[in-house]
Short mmCIF file of C-alpha atoms in Angstrom, two decimals:
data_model
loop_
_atom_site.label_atom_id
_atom_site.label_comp_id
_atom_site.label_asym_id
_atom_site.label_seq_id
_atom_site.Cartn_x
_atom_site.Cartn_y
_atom_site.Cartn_z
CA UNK A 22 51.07 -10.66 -151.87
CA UNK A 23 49.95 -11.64 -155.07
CA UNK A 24 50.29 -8.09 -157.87
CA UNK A 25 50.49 -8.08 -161.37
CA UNK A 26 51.32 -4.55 -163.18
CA UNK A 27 51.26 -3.49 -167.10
CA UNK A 28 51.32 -0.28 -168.79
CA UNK A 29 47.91 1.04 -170.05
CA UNK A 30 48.55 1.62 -173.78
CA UNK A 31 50.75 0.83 -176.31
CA UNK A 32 50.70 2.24 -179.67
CA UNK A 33 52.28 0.66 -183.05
CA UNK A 34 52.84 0.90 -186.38
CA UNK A 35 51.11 -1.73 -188.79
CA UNK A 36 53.79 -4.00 -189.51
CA UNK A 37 56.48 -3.08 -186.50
CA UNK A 38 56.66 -5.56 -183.66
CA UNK A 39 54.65 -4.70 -180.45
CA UNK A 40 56.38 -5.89 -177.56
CA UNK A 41 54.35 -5.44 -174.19
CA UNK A 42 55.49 -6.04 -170.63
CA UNK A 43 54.51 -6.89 -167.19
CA UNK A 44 55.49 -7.21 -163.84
CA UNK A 45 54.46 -9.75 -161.33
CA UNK A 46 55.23 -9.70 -157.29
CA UNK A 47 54.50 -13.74 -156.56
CA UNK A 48 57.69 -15.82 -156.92
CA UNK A 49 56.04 -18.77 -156.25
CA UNK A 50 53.96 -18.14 -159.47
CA UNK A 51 53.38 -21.62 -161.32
CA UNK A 52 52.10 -20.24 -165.06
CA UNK A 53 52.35 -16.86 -166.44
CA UNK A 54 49.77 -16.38 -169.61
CA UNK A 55 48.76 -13.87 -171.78
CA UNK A 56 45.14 -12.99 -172.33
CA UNK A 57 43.45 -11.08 -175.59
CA UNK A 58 40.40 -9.42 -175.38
CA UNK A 59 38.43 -7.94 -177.68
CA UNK A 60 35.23 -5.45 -177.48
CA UNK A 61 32.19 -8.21 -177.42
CA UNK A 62 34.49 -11.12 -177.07
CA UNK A 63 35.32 -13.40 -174.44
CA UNK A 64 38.86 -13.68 -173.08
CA UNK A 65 41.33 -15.64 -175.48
CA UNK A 66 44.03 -17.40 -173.49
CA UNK A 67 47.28 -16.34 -176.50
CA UNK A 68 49.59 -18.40 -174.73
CA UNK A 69 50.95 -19.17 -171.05
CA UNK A 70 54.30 -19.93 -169.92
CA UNK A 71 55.48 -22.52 -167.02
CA UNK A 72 57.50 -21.01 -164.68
CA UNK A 73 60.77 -23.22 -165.07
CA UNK A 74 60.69 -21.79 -168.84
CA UNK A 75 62.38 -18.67 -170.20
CA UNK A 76 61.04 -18.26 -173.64
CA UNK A 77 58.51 -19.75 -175.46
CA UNK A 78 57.68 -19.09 -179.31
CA UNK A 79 54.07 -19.61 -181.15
CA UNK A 80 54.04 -18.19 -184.91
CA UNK A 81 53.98 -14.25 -184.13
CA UNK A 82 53.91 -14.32 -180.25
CA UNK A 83 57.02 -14.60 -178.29
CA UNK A 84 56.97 -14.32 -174.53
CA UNK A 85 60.12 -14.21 -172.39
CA UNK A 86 60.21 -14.85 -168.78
CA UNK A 87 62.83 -13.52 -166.86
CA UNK A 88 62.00 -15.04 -163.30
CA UNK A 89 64.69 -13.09 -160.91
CA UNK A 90 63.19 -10.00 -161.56
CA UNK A 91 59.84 -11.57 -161.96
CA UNK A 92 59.30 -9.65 -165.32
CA UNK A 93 57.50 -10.95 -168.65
CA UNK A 94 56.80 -9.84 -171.99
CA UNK A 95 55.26 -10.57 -175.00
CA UNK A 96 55.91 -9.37 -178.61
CA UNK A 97 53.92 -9.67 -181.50
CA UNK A 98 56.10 -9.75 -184.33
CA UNK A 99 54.61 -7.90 -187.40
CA UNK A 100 51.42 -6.27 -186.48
CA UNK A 101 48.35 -6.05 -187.35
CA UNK A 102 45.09 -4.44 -187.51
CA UNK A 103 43.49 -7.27 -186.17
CA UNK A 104 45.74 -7.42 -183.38
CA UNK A 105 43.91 -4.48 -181.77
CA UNK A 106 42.91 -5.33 -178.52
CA UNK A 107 43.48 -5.17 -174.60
CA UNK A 108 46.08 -7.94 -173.26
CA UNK A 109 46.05 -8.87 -169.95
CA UNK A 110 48.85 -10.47 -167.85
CA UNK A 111 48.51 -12.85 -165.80
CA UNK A 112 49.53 -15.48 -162.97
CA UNK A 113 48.48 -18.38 -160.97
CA UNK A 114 49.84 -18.13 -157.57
CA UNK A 115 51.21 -21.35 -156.39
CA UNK A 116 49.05 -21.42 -153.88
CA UNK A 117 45.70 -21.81 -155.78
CA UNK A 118 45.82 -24.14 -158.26
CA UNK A 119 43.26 -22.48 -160.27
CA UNK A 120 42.93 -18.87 -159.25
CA UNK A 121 44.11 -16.58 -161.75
CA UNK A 122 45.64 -12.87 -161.12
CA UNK A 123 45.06 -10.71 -163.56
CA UNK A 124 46.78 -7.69 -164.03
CA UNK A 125 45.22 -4.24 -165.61
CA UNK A 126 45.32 -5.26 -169.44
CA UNK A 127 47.35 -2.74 -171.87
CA UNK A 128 45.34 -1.60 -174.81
CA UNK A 129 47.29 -2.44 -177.87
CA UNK A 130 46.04 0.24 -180.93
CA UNK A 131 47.63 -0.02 -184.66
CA UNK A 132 48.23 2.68 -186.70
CA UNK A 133 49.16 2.83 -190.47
CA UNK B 15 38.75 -25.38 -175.29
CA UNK B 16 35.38 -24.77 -173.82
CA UNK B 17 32.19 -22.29 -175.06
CA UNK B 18 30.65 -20.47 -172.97
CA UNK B 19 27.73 -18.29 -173.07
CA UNK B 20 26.33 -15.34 -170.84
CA UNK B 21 23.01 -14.08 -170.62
CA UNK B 22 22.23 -11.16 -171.23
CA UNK B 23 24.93 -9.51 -172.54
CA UNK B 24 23.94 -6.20 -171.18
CA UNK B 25 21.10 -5.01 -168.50
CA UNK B 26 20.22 -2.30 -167.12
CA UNK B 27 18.06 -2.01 -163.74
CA UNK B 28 16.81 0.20 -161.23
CA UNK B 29 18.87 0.74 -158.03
CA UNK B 30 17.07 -1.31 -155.31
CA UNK B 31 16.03 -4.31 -157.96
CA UNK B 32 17.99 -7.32 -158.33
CA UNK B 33 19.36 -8.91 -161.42
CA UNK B 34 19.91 -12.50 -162.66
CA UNK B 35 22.84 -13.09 -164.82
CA UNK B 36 23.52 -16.49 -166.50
CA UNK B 37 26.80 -18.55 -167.33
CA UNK B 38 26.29 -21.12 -170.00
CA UNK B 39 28.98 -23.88 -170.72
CA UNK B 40 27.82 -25.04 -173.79
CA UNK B 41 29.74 -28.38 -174.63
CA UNK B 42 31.77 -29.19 -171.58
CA UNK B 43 30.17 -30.61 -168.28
CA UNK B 44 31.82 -28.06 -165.85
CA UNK B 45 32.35 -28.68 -162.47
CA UNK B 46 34.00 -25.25 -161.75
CA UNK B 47 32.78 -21.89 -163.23
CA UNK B 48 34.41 -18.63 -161.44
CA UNK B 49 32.69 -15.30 -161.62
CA UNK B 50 34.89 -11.83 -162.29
CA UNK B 51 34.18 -8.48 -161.66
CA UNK B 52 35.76 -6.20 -164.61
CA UNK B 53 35.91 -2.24 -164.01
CA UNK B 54 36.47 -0.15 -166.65
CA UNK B 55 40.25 0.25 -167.21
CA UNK B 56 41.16 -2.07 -164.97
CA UNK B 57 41.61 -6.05 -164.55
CA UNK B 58 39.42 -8.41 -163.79
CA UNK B 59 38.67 -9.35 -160.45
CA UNK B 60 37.74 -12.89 -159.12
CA UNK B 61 34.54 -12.95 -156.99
CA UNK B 62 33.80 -16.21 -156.26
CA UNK B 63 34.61 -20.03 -157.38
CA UNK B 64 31.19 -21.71 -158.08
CA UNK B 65 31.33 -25.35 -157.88
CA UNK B 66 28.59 -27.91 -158.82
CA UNK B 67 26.18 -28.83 -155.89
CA UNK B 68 28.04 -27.09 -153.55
CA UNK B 69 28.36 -23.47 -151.82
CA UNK B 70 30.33 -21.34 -153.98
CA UNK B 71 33.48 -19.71 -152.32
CA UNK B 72 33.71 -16.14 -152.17
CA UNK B 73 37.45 -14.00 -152.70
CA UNK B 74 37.65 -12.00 -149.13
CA UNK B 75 35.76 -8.44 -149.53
CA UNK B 76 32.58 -10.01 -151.57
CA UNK B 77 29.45 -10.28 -149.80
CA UNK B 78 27.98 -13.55 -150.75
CA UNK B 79 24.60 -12.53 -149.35
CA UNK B 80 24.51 -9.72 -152.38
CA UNK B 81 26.38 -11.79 -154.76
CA UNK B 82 23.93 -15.36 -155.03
CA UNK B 83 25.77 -17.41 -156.83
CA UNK B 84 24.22 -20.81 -158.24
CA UNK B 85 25.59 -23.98 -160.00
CA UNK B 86 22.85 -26.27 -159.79
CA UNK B 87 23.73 -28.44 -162.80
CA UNK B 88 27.27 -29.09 -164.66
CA UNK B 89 26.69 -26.41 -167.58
CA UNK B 90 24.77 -23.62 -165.80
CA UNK B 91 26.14 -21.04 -162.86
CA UNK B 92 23.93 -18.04 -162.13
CA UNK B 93 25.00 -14.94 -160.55
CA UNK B 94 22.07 -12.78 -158.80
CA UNK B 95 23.48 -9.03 -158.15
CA UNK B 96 20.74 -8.49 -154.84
CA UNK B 97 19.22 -5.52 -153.98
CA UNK B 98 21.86 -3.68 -156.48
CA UNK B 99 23.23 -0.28 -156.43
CA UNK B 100 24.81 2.08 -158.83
CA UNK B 101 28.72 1.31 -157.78
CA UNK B 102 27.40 -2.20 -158.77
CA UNK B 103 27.66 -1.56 -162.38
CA UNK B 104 30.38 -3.49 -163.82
CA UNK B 105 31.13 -5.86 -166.26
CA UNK B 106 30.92 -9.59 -164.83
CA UNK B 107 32.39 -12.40 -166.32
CA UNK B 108 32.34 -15.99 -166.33
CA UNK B 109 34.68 -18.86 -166.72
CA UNK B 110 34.87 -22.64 -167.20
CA UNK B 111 37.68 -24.51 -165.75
CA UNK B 112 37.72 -27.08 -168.43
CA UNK B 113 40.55 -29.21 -167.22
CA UNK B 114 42.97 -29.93 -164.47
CA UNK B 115 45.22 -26.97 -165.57
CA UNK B 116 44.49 -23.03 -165.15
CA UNK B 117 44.90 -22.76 -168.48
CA UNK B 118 42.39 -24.70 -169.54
CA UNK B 119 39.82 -21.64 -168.26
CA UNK B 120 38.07 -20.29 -171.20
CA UNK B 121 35.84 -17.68 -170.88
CA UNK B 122 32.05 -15.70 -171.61
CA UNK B 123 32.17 -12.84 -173.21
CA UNK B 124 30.94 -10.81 -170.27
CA UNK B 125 27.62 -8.91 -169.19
CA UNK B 126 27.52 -5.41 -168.63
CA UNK B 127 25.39 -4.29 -165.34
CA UNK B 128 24.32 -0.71 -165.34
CA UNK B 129 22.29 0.32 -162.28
CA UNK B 130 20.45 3.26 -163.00
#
């Protein structure tokens, strides 16, 4: 069946790297991506990963996909403030082309 | 990427009433909006896939006949909660598939459904 699972929360310190993780049951998962959202805000797509890829880098956000154990994770190098916010896993099964699983969001707060 | 707008942004309604909620795409033609259900601490849920001119197709366990869901031009999909109760409160959300890609899905910012 088609799962994804994060942690809840995640707390910080302003200027540490947050690094927040997720599990995911479909192998046959085509993208993995990472969602931000914040209160009054729509969902912001951060980044997504292809499944044939193990890392991919954009300024501050690094995600790492480790596929045997169907596990991905992305850090924010040097927090913020701003980065307060829920972020949501998530996959598209290869079975739906454009159905996305989402998994509970972990709520990222900063603090000084 | 893609606006997109929701209206309102919050309602509140009497248990037995029913309630219209709007999904704008404001400068993309959509062909494809999908509607999510959103609990509090927990993910989103798809409901349905609403496609232009056509019946929309529901995820197993939502009742269409409760959930009306509308996309009767290429920038507007409505979503009428019938008859709703209180465990109907929830936060719904829209998106726009703006492109061939899941990725290219970009989201409303939500409307929060309180049935009083």
């Amino acid at each position: 069946g088609e799962d994804v699972e994060q942690s809840l929360f995640l707390s910080v310190r302003e200027g540490d790297s947050s690094v927040i993780n997720c599990t995911y049951t479909d192998s046959s998962s085509t993208y993995l991506y990472w969602y931000k959202q914040e209160p009054g805000a729509g969902l912001q797509l951060l980044t997504y990963i292809f499944s044939n890829m193990d890392m991919k880098q954009d300024q501050r956000l690094t995600v790492l996909l480790n596929k045997k154990d169907k596990h991905l994770s992305l850090r924010i190098a040097d927090t913020q403030t701003g980065d307060s916010a829920i972020y949501f896993c998530a996959e598209s099964p290869y079975s739906s082309a454009s159905k996305i699983i989402f998994g509970s969001g972990t709520r990222l707060s900063i603090r000084p | 990427g893609a606006v997109v707008s929701q209206h309102p942004s919050w309602v509140i309604c009497k248990s037995g009433t029913s309630v219209k909620i709007e999904c704008r795409s404001l400068d993309f033609q959509a062909t494809t909006m999908f509607w999510y259900r959103q609990f509090p601490k927990q993910s989103l849920m798809l409901m349905a896939t609403s496609n232009e001119g056509s019946k929309a197709t529901y995820e197993q366990g939502v009742e269409k006949d409760k959930f009306l869901i509308n996309h009767a031009s290429l920038t507007l999909s409505t979503l009428t909660v019938t008859s709703a109760h209180p465990e109907d409160s929830s936060f719904y959300i829209c998106s726009v598939l703006a492109g061939g890609r899941t990725y290219e899905q970009y989201f409303g910012p939500g409307t929060r459904l309180t049935v009083t």
